[in-house]
Short mmCIF file of C-alpha atoms and ligand atoms in Angstrom, two decimals:
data_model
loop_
_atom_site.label_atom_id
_atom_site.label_comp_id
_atom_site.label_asym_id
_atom_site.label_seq_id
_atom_site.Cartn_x
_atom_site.Cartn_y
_atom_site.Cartn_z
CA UNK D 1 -3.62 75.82 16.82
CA UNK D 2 -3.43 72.21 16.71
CA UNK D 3 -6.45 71.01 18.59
CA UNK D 4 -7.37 67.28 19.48
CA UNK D 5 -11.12 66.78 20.09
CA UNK D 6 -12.86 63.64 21.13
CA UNK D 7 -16.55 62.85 20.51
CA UNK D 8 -16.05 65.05 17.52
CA UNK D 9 -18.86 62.86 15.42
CA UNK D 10 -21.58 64.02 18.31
CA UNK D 11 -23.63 66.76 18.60
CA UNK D 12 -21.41 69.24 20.06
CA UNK D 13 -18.45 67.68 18.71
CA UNK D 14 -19.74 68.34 15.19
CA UNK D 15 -20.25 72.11 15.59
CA UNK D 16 -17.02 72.65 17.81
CA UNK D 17 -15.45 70.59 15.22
CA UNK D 18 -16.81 73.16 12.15
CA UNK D 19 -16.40 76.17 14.32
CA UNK D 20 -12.89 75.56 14.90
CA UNK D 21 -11.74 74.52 11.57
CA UNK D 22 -13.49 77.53 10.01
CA UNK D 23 -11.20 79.89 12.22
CA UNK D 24 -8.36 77.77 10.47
CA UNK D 25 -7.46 75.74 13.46
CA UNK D 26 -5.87 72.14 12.57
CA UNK D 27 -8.40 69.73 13.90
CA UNK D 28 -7.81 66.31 14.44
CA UNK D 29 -11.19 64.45 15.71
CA UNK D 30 -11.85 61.12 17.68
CA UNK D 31 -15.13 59.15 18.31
CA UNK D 32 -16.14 55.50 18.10
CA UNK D 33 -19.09 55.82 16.20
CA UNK D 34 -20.90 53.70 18.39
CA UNK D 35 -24.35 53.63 19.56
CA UNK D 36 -26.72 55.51 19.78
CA UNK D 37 -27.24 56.85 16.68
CA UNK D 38 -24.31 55.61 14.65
CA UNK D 39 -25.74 56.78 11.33
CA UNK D 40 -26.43 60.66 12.40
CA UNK D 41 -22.81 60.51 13.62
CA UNK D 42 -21.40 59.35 10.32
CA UNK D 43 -23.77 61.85 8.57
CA UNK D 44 -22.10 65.03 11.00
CA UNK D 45 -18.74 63.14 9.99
CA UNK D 46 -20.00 63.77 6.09
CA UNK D 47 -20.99 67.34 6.93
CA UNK D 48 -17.76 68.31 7.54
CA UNK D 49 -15.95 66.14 4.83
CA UNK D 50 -12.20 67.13 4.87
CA UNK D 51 -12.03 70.27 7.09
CA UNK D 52 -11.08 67.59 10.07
CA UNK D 53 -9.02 65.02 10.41
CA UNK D 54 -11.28 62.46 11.46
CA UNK D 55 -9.35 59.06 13.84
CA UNK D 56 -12.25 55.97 14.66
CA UNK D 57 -10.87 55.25 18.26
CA UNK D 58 -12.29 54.91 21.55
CA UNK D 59 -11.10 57.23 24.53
CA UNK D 60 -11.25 54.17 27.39
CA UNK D 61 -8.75 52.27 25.61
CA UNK D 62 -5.66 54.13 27.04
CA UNK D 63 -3.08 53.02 24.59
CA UNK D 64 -4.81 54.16 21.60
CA UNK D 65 -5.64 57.76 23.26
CA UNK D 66 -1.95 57.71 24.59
CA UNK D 67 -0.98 57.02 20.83
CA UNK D 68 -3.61 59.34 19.20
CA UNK D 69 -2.32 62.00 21.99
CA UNK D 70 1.57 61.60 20.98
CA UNK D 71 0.84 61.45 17.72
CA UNK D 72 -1.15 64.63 17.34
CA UNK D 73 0.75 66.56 19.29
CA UNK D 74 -1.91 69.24 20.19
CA UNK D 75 -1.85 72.28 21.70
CA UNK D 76 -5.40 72.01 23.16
CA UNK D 77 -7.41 68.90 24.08
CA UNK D 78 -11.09 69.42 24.00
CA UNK D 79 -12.37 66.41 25.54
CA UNK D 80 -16.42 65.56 24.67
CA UNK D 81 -16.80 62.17 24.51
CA UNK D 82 -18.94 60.40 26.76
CA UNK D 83 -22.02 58.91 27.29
CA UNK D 84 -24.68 62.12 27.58
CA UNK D 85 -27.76 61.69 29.09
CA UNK D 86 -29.41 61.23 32.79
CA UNK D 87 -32.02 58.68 31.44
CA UNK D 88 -29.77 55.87 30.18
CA UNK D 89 -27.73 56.43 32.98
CA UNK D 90 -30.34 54.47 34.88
CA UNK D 91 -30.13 51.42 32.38
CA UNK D 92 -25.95 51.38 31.55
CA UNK D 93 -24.25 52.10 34.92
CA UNK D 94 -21.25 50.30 33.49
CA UNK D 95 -21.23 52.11 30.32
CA UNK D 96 -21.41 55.31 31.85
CA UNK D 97 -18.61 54.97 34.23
CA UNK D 98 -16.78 53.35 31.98
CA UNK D 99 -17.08 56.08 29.22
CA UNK D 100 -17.37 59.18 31.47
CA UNK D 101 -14.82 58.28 34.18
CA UNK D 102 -12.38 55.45 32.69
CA UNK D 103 -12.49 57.67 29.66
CA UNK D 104 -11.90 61.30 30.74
CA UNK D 105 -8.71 59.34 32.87
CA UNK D 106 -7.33 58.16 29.70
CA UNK D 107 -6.98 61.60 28.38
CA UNK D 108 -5.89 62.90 31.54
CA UNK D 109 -3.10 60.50 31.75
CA UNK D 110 -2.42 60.52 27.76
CA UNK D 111 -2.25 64.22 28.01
CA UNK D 112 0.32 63.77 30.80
CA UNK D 113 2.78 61.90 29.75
CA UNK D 114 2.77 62.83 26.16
CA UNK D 115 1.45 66.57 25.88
CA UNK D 116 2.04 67.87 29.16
CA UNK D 117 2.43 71.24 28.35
CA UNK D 118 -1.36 71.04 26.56
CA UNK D 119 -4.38 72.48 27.75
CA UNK D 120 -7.93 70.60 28.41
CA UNK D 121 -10.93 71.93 28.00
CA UNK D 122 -13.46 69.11 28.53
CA UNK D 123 -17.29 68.39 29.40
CA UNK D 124 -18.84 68.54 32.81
CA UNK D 125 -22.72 69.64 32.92
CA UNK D 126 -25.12 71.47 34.67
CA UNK D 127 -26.76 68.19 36.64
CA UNK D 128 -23.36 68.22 39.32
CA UNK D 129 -25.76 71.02 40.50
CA UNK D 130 -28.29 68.09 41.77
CA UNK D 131 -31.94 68.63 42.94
CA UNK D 132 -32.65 72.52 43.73
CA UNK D 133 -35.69 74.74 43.11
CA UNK D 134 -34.29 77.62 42.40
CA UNK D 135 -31.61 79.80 41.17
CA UNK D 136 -28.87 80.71 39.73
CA UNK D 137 -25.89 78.02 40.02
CA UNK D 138 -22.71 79.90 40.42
CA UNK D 139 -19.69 77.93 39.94
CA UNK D 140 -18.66 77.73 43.79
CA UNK D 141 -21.89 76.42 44.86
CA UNK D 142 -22.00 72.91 46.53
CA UNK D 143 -21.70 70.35 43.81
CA UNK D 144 -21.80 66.97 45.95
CA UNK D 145 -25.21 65.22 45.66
CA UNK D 146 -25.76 64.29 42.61
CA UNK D 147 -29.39 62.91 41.48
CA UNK D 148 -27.88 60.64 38.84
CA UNK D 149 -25.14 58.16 38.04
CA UNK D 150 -24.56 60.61 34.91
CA UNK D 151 -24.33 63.60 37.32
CA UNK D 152 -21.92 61.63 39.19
CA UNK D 153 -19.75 60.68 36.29
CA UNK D 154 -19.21 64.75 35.63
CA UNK D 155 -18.52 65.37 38.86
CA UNK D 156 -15.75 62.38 39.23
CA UNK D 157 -14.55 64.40 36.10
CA UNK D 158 -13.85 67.52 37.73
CA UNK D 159 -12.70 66.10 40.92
CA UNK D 160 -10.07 64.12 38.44
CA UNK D 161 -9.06 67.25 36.73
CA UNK D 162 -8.97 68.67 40.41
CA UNK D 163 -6.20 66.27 41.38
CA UNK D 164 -3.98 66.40 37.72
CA UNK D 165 -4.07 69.95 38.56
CA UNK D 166 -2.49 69.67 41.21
CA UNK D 167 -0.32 67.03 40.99
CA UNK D 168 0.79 67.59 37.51
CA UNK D 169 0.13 71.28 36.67
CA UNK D 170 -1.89 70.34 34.24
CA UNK D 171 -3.95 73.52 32.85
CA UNK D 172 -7.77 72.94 32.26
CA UNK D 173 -11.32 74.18 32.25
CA UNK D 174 -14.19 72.03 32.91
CA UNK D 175 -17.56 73.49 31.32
CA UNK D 176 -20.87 72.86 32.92
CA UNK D 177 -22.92 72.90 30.41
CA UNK D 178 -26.38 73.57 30.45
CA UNK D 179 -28.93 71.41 27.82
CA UNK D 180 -27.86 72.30 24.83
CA UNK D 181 -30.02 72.57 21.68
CA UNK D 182 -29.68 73.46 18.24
CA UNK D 183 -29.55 72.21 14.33
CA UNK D 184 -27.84 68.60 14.33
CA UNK D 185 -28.53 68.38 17.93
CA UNK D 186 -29.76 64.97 19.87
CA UNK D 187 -33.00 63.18 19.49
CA UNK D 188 -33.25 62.11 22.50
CA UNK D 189 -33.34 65.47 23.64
CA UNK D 190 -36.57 67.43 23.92
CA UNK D 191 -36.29 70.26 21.30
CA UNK D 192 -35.45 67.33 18.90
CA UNK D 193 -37.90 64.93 19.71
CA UNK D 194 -40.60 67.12 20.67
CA UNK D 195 -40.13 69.17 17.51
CA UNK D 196 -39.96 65.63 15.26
CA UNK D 197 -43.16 64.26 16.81
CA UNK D 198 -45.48 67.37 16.25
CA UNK D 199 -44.74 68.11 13.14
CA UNK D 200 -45.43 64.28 12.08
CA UNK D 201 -48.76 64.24 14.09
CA UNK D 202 -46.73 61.62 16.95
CA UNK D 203 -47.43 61.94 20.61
CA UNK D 204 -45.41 63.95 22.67
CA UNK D 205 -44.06 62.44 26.41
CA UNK D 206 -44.51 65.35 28.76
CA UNK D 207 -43.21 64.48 31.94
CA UNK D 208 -44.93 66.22 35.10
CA UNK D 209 -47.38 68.21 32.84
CA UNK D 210 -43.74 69.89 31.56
CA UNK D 211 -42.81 71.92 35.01
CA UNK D 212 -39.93 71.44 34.99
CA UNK D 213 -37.10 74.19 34.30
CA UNK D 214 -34.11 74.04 31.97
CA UNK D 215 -31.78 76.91 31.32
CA UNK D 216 -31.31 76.28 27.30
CA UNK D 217 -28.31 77.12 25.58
CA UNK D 218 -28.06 77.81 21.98
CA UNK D 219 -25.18 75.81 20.44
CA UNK D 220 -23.52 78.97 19.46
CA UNK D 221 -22.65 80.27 22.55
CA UNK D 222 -20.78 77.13 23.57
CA UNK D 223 -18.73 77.08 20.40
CA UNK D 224 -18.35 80.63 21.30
CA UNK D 225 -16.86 79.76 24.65
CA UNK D 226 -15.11 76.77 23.54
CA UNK D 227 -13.30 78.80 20.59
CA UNK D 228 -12.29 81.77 23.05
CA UNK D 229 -11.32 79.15 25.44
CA UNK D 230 -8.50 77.76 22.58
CA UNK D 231 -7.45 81.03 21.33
CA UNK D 232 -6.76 82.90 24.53
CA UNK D 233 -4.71 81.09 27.33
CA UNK D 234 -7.35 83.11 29.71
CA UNK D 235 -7.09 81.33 32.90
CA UNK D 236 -3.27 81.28 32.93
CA UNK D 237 -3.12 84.16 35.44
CA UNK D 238 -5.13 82.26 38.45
CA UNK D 239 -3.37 80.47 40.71
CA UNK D 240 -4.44 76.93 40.32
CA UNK D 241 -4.88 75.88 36.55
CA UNK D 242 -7.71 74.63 36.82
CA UNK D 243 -10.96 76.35 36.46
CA UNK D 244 -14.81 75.58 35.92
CA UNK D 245 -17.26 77.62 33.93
CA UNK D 246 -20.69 77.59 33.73
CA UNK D 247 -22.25 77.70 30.32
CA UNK D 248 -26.02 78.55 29.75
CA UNK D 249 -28.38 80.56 27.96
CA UNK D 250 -29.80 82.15 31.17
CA UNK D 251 -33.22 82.12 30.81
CA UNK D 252 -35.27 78.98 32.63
CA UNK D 253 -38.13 77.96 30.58
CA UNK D 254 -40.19 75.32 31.43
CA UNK D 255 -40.55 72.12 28.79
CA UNK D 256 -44.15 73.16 28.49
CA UNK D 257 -42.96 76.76 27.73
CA UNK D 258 -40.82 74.87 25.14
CA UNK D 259 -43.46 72.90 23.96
CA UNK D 260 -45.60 76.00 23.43
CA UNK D 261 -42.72 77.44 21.14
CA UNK D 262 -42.20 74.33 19.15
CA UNK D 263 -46.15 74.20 18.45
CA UNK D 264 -45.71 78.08 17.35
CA UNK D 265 -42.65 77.26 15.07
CA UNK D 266 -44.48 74.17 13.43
CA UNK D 267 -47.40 75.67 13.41
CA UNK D 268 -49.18 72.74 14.69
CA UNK D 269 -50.83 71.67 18.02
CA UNK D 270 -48.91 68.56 20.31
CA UNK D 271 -50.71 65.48 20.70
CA UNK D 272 -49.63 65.13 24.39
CA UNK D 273 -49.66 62.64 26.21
CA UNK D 274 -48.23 63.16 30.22
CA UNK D 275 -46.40 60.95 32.43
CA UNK D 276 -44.69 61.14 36.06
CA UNK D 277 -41.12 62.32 35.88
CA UNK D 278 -38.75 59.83 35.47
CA UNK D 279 -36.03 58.95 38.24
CA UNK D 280 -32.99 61.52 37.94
CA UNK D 281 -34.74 63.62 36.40
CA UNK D 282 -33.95 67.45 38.04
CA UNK D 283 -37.00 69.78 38.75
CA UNK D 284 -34.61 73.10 37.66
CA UNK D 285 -32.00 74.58 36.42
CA UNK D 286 -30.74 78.65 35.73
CA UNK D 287 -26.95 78.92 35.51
CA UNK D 288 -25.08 82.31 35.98
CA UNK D 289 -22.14 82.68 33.26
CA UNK D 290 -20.95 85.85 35.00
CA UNK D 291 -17.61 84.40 34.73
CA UNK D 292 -17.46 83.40 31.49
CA UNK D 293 -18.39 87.40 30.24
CA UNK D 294 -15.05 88.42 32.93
CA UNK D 295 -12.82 86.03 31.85
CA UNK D 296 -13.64 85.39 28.18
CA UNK D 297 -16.37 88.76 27.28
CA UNK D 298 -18.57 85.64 26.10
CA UNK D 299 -22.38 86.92 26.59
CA UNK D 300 -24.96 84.01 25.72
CA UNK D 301 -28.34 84.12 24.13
CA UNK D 302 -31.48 83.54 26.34
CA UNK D 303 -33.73 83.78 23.32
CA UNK D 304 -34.73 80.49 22.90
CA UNK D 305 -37.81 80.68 21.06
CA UNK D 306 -35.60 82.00 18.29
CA UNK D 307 -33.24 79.37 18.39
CA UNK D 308 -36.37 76.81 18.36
CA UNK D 309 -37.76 78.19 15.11
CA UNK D 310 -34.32 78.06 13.56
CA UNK D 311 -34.05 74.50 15.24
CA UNK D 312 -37.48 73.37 13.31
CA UNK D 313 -36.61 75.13 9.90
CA UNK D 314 -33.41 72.93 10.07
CA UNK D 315 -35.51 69.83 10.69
CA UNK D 316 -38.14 70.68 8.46
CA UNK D 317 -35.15 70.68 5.96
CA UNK D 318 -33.48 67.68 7.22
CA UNK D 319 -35.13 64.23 6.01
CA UNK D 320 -32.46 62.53 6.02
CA UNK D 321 -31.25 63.81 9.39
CA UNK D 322 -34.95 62.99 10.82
CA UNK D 323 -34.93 59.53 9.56
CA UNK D 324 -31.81 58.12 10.42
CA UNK D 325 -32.43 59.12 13.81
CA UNK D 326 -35.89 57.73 13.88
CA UNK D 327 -34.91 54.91 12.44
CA UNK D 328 -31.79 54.05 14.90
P1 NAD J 1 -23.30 63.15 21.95
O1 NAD J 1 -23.75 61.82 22.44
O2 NAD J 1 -23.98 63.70 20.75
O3 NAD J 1 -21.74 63.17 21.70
C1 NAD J 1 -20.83 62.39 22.43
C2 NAD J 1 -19.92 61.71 21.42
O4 NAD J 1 -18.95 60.95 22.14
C3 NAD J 1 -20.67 60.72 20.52
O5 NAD J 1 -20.42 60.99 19.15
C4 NAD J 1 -20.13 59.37 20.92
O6 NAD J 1 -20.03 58.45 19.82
C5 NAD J 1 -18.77 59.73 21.48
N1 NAD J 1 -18.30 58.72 22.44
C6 NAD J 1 -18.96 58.21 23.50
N2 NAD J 1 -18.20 57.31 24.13
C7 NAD J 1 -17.04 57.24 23.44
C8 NAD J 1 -15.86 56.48 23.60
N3 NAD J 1 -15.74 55.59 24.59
N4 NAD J 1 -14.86 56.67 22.73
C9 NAD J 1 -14.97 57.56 21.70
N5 NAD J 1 -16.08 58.30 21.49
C10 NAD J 1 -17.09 58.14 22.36
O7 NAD J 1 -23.47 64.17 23.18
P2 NAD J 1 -23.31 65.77 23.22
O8 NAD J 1 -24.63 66.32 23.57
O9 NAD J 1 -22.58 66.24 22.03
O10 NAD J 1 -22.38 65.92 24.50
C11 NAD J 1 -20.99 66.17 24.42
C12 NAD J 1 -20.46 66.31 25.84
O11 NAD J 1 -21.12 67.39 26.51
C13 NAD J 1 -20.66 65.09 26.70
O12 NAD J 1 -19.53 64.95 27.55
C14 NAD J 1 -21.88 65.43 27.52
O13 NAD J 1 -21.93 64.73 28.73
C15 NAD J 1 -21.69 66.92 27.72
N6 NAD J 1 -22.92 67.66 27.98
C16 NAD J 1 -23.86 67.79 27.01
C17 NAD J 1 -25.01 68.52 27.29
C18 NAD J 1 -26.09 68.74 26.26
O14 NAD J 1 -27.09 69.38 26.58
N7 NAD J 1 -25.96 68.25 25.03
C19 NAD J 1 -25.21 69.09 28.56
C20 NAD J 1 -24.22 68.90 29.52
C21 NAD J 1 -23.07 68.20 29.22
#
């Protein structure tokens, strides 16, 4: 399949990026390279040399995507980039509508007028969800009070998709995703930085003495999920063609739960030091991904302990990786 993926130099962009190409799709990849982190972006890029075509562009200017669109002709869009992150939110309001929203338009109405018959899969997240204390989140649960701009952003994504849907027939899947982890993941993120700062003797930032809950998903499953998603036209047969999946681990561990693992897997205690939970933040999530086993037989892996030791045995092998991020 030809397959046109934006953000491909990020985090989950990289490994759907390998994953597909290794299954001997034609991948053509987009991503600005931008901050944050521009060198671990251009080292993913490295990592996967010459199995991808690789395009610098950025998805909110709409005559380059329009361009990139009719000249790659794909048969799938999987649409990535953005800005990720509830945090920063907080800080670049712009940026992240102007990324999240502007940009998931741009492919929206690239993909109309010059790839119609395509199908999108792109990124919405767990934190449409908003503030709730317990679970699971099934996919027809109420989605309308968001807790951040970020949260926000992937809702207005859906909502979007919603409409060209409608309007235009337009066959997609939106994937709430649910915090993600794994080998060339993000260090902003708390398997990454967490793991980084204990096993150089740094202090770790554990917000609310670490109760809150995250449903972690190994980065497998959603390459799993994404590749079934190309492959098999699976949602063709509902009635509107457009359809949301959750995508999580399904466990909920709390960070100090995590912590506790990553201090097993390094071997070494955290230096912690605690602070109140930062605005946006969500106290929990658990997702159900009963419908993605129906429609797609995907089954995901709530062992995360064992995807944290294979997450610090990459880092531990990664120097490079670890200082280029430290250093950006
Ligand atoms: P990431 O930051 O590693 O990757 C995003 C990529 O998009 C980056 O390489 C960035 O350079 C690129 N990008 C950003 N703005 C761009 C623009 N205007 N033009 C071109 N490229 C641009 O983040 P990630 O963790 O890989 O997340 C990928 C997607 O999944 C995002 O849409 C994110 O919101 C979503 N998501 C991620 C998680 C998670 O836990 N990692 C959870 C829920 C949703």
């Amino acid at each position: 399949m030809r397959v046109l993926l934006t953000g491909a130099a990020g985090f989950i962009g990289f490994h759907v990026a390998a994953g597909l190409a290794a299954r001997g799709h034609e991948v053509t990849g987009i991503d600005h390279l931008g901050e944050p982190h521009p060198r671990l972006k251009q080292a993913r890029l490295d990592a996967l040399g010459s199995s991808i075509r690789f395009t610098r562009g950025d998805v909110t200017d709409p005559e380059r995507v329009a361009g990139i669109v009719r000249e790659a002709a794909p048969a799938i869009v999987v649409h990535l980039a953005a800005r990720a992150g509830v945090r920063d939110s907080l800080s670049a309001p712009f940026a992240y509508l102007k990324a999240n929203e502007f940009g998931h338009l741009c492919v929206l109405e690239a993909m109309r007028r010059h790839a119609p018959g395509a199908r999108l899969i792109y990124a919405s997240s767990s934190a449409v969800y908003g503030v709730r204390h317990d679970g699971p989140f099934r996919e027809e649960d109420r989605a309308d009070e968001p807790a951040s701009l970020y949260a926000a952003t992937k809702r207005a994504n859906e909502l979007a998709s919603a409409a060209y849907a409608r309007l235009f027939g337009l066959r997609q899947i939106g994937l709430r995703l649910f915090t993600v982890y794994g080998e060339w993941g993000r260090p902003d993120m708390a398997v990454w930085s967490f793991a980084d700062a204990v096993l150089n003797g740094r202090e770790v930032t554990l917000y609310d003495g670490g109760a809150a809950r995250r449903d972690f998903t190994d980065i497998s499953d959603v390459v799993a999920a994404v590749i079934a998603m190309v492959e098999r036209s699976g949602f063709d047969h509902h009635e509107f063609p457009h359809r949301i999946y959750n995508v999580c681990g399904g466990a909920s561990t709390s960070v100090a739960e995590l912590l506790g693992m990553i201090e097993r897997a390094c071997g070494r205690r955290a230096v912690v030091r605690e602070r109140p939970s930062p605005p946006g933040d969500t106290p929990f999530t658990a997702g159900d991904s009963g419908r993605l086993r129906a429609d797609y037989g995907i089954t995901t892996s709530p062992d995360v302990a064992g995807g944290v030791e294979r997450f610090v045995a990459w880092l531990r092998n990664s120097p490079e990786a670890m200082r280029s991020a430290r250093d950006e």
